[in-house]
GROMACS .gro file of C-alpha atoms in nm:
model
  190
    1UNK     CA    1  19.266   1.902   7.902
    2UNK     CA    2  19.153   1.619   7.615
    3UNK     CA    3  18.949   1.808   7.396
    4UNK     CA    4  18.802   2.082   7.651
    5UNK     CA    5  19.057   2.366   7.764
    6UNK     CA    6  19.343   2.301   7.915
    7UNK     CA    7  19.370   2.361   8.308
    8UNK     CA    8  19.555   2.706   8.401
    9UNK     CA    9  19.401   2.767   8.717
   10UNK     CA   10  19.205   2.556   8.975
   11UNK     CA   11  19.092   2.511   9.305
   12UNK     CA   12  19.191   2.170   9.510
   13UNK     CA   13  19.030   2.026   9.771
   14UNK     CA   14  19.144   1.771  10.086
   15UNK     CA   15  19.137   1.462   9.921
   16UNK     CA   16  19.245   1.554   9.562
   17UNK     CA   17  19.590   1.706   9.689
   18UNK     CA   18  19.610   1.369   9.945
   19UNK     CA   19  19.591   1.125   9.636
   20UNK     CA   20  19.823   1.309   9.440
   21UNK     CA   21  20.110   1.328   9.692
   22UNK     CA   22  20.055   0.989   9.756
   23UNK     CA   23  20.272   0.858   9.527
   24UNK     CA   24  20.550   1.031   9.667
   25UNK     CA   25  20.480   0.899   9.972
   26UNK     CA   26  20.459   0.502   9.886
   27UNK     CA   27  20.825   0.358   9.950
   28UNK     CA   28  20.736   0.076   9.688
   29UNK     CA   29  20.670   0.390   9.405
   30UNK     CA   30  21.017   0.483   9.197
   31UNK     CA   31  20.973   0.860   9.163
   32UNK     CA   32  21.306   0.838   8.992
   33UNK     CA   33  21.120   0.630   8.685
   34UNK     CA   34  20.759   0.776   8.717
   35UNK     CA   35  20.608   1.081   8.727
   36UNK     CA   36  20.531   1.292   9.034
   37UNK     CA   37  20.153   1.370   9.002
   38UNK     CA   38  20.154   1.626   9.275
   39UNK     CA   39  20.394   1.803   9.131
   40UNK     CA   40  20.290   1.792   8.783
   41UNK     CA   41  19.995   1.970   8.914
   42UNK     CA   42  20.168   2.244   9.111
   43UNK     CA   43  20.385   2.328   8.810
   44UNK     CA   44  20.097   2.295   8.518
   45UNK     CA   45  19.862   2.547   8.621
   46UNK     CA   46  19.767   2.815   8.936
   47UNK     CA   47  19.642   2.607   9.274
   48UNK     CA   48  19.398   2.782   9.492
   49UNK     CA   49  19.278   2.590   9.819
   50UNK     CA   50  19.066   2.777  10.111
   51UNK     CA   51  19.224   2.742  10.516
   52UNK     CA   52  18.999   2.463  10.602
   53UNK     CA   53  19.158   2.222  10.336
   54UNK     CA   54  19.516   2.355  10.499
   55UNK     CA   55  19.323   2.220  10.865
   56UNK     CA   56  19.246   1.901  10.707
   57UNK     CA   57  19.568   1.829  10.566
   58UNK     CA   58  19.739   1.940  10.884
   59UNK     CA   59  19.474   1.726  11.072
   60UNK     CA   60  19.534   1.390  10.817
   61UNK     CA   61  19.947   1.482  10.834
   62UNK     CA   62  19.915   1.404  11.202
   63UNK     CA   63  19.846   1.021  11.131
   64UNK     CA   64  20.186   0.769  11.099
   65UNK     CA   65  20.041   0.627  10.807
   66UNK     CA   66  20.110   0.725  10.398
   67UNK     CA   67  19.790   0.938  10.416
   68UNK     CA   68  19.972   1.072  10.705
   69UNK     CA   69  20.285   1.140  10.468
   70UNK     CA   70  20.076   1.229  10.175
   71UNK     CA   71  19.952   1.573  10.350
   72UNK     CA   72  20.282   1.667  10.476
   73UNK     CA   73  20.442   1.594  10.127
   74UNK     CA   74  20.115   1.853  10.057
   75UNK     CA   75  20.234   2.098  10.312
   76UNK     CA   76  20.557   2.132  10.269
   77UNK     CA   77  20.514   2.241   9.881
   78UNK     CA   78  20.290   2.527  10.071
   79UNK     CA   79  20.490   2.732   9.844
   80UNK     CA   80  20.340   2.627   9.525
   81UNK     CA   81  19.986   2.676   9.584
   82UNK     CA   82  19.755   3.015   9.728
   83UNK     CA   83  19.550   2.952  10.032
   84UNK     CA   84  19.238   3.212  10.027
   85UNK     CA   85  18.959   3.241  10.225
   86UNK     CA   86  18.696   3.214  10.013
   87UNK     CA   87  18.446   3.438  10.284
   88UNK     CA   88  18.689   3.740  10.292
   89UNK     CA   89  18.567   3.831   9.935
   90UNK     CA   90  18.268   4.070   9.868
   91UNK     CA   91  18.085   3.849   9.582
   92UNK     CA   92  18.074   3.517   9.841
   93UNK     CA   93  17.841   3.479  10.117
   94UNK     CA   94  17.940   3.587  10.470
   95UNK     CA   95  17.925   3.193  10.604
   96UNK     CA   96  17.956   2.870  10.494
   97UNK     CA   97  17.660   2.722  10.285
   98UNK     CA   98  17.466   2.377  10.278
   99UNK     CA   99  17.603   2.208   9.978
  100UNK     CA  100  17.561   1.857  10.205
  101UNK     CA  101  17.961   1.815  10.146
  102UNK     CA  102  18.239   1.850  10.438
  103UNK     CA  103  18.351   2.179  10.491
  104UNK     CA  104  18.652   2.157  10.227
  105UNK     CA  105  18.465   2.083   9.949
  106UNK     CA  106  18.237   2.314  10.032
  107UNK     CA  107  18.443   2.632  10.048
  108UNK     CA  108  18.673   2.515   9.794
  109UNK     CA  109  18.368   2.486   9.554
  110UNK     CA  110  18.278   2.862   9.737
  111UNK     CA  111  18.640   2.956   9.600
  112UNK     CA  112  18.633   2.809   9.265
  113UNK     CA  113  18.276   2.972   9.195
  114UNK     CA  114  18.404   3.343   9.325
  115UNK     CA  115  18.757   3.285   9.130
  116UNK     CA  116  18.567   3.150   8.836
  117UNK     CA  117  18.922   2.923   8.816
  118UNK     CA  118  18.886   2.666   8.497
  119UNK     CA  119  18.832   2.351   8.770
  120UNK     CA  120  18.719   2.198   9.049
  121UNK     CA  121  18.958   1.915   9.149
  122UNK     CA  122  18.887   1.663   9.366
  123UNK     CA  123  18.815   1.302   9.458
  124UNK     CA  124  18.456   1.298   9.447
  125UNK     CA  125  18.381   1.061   9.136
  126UNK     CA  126  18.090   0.833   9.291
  127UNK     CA  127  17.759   0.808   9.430
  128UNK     CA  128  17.583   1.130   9.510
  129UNK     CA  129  17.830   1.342   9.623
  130UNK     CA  130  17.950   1.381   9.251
  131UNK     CA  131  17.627   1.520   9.140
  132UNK     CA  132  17.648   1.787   9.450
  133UNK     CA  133  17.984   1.944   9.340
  134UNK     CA  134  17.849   1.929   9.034
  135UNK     CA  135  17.547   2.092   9.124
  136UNK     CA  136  17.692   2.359   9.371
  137UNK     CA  137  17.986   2.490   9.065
  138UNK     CA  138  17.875   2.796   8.869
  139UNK     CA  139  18.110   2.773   8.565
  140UNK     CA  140  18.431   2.547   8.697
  141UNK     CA  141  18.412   2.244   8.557
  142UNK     CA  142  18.467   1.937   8.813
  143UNK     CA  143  18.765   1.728   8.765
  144UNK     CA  144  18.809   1.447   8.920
  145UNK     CA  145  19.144   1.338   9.023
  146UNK     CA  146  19.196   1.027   8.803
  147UNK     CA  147  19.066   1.202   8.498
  148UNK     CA  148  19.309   1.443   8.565
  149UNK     CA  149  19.600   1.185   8.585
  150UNK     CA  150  19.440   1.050   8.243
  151UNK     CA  151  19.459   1.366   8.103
  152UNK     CA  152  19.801   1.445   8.139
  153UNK     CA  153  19.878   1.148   7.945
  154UNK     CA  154  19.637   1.168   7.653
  155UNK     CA  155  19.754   1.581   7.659
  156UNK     CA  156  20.147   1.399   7.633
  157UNK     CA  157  20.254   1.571   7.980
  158UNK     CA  158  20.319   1.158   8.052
  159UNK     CA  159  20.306   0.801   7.855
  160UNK     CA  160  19.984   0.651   7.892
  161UNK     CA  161  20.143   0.394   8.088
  162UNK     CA  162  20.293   0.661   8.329
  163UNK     CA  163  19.945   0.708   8.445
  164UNK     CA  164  19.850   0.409   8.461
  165UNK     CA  165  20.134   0.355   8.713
  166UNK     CA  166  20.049   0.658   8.918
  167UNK     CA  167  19.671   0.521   8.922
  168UNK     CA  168  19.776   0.200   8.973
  169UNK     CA  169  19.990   0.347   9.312
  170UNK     CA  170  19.718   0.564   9.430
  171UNK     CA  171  19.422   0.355   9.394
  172UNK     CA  172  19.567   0.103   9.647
  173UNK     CA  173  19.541   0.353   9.903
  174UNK     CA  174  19.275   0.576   9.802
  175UNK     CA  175  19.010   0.310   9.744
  176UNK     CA  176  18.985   0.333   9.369
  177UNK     CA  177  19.064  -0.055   9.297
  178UNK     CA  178  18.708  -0.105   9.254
  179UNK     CA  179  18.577   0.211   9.086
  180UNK     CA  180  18.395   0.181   8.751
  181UNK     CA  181  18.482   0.535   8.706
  182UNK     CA  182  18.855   0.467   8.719
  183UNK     CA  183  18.795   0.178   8.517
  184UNK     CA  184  18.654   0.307   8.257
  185UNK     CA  185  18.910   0.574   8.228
  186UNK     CA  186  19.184   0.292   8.273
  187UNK     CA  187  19.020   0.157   7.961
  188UNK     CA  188  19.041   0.495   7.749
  189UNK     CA  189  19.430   0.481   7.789
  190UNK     CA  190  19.470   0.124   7.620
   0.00000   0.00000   0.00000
């Protein structure tokens, strides 16, 4: 996306799919006037996620809270994206490495590397665990979830002030308020 190549296949972790179905889930968002992020996603390119972020989002789906909503918006479009175990394929280890991440990250970065998809996406976008996706991909790049969002608008998928709406709604409730990272990237849209 921007100027490096465009996104046609990618591997999504717990907390990148959560933030991007939030939107959907917050009564106060107009998905009639702004865009669906999830589902720009899910429609742009091929989504690969390993079982254990299907546990997670079946384990966060169980709260009565948006998170709660978020992952069930995120399983029921099970449709749209290809759960594979990243440990049933002959060029990945047999078990689980250290990366020092939770187990979703970790065998969705597992996938990515054995799928050799075009990205990584997920939430990680401050302090060290950042540098350990980073670290642990062999030729996905990482994307983090609100450069994605930016993306799509400075690729024309949505106005720049689409995204900034769909930011604005998921940092609320995802704990990006306060990020210098989404900041910054806040900034680039002006």
């Amino acid at each position: 996306m921007s100027s490096r190549t465009q996104l046609r296949t990618v591997v999504a972790d717990t907390s990148a799919l959560v933030s991007l179905a939030v939107p959907r889930a917050d009564t106060d968002y107009d998905t009639d006037a702004n865009p669906d992020p999830l589902q720009y996603l899910l429609t742009s390119c091929d989504v690969f996620a390993p079982p254990e972020v299907v546990t997670e989002l079946r384990d966060i789906a169980q709260y009565q809270d948006i998170h709660g909503a978020a992952a069930s918006n995120v399983l029921a479009a099970r449709d749209h994206y290809t759960v594979e175990d990243p440990y049933q394929r002959a060029e990945t280890p047999d078990s689980r490495p250290t990366f020092g991440l939770d187990d979703g990250e970790t065998d969705g970065i597992v996938l990515a590397n054995a799928l050799t998809v075009d990205g990584f996406l997920t939430d990680e976008f401050g302090g060290t665990n950042f540098a350990l996706v980073h670290a642990s991909l062999q030729g996905p790049r990482i994307v983090p979830t609100p450069r994605l969002i930016c993306d799509y608008a400075r690729d024309g998928h949505m106005t720049p002030e689409n995204a900034r709406t769909v930011i604005t709604a998921i940092s609320s409730h995802r704990s990006w308020e306060n990020s210098p990272y989404v900041t910054q990237l806040l900034d680039l849209l002006e």
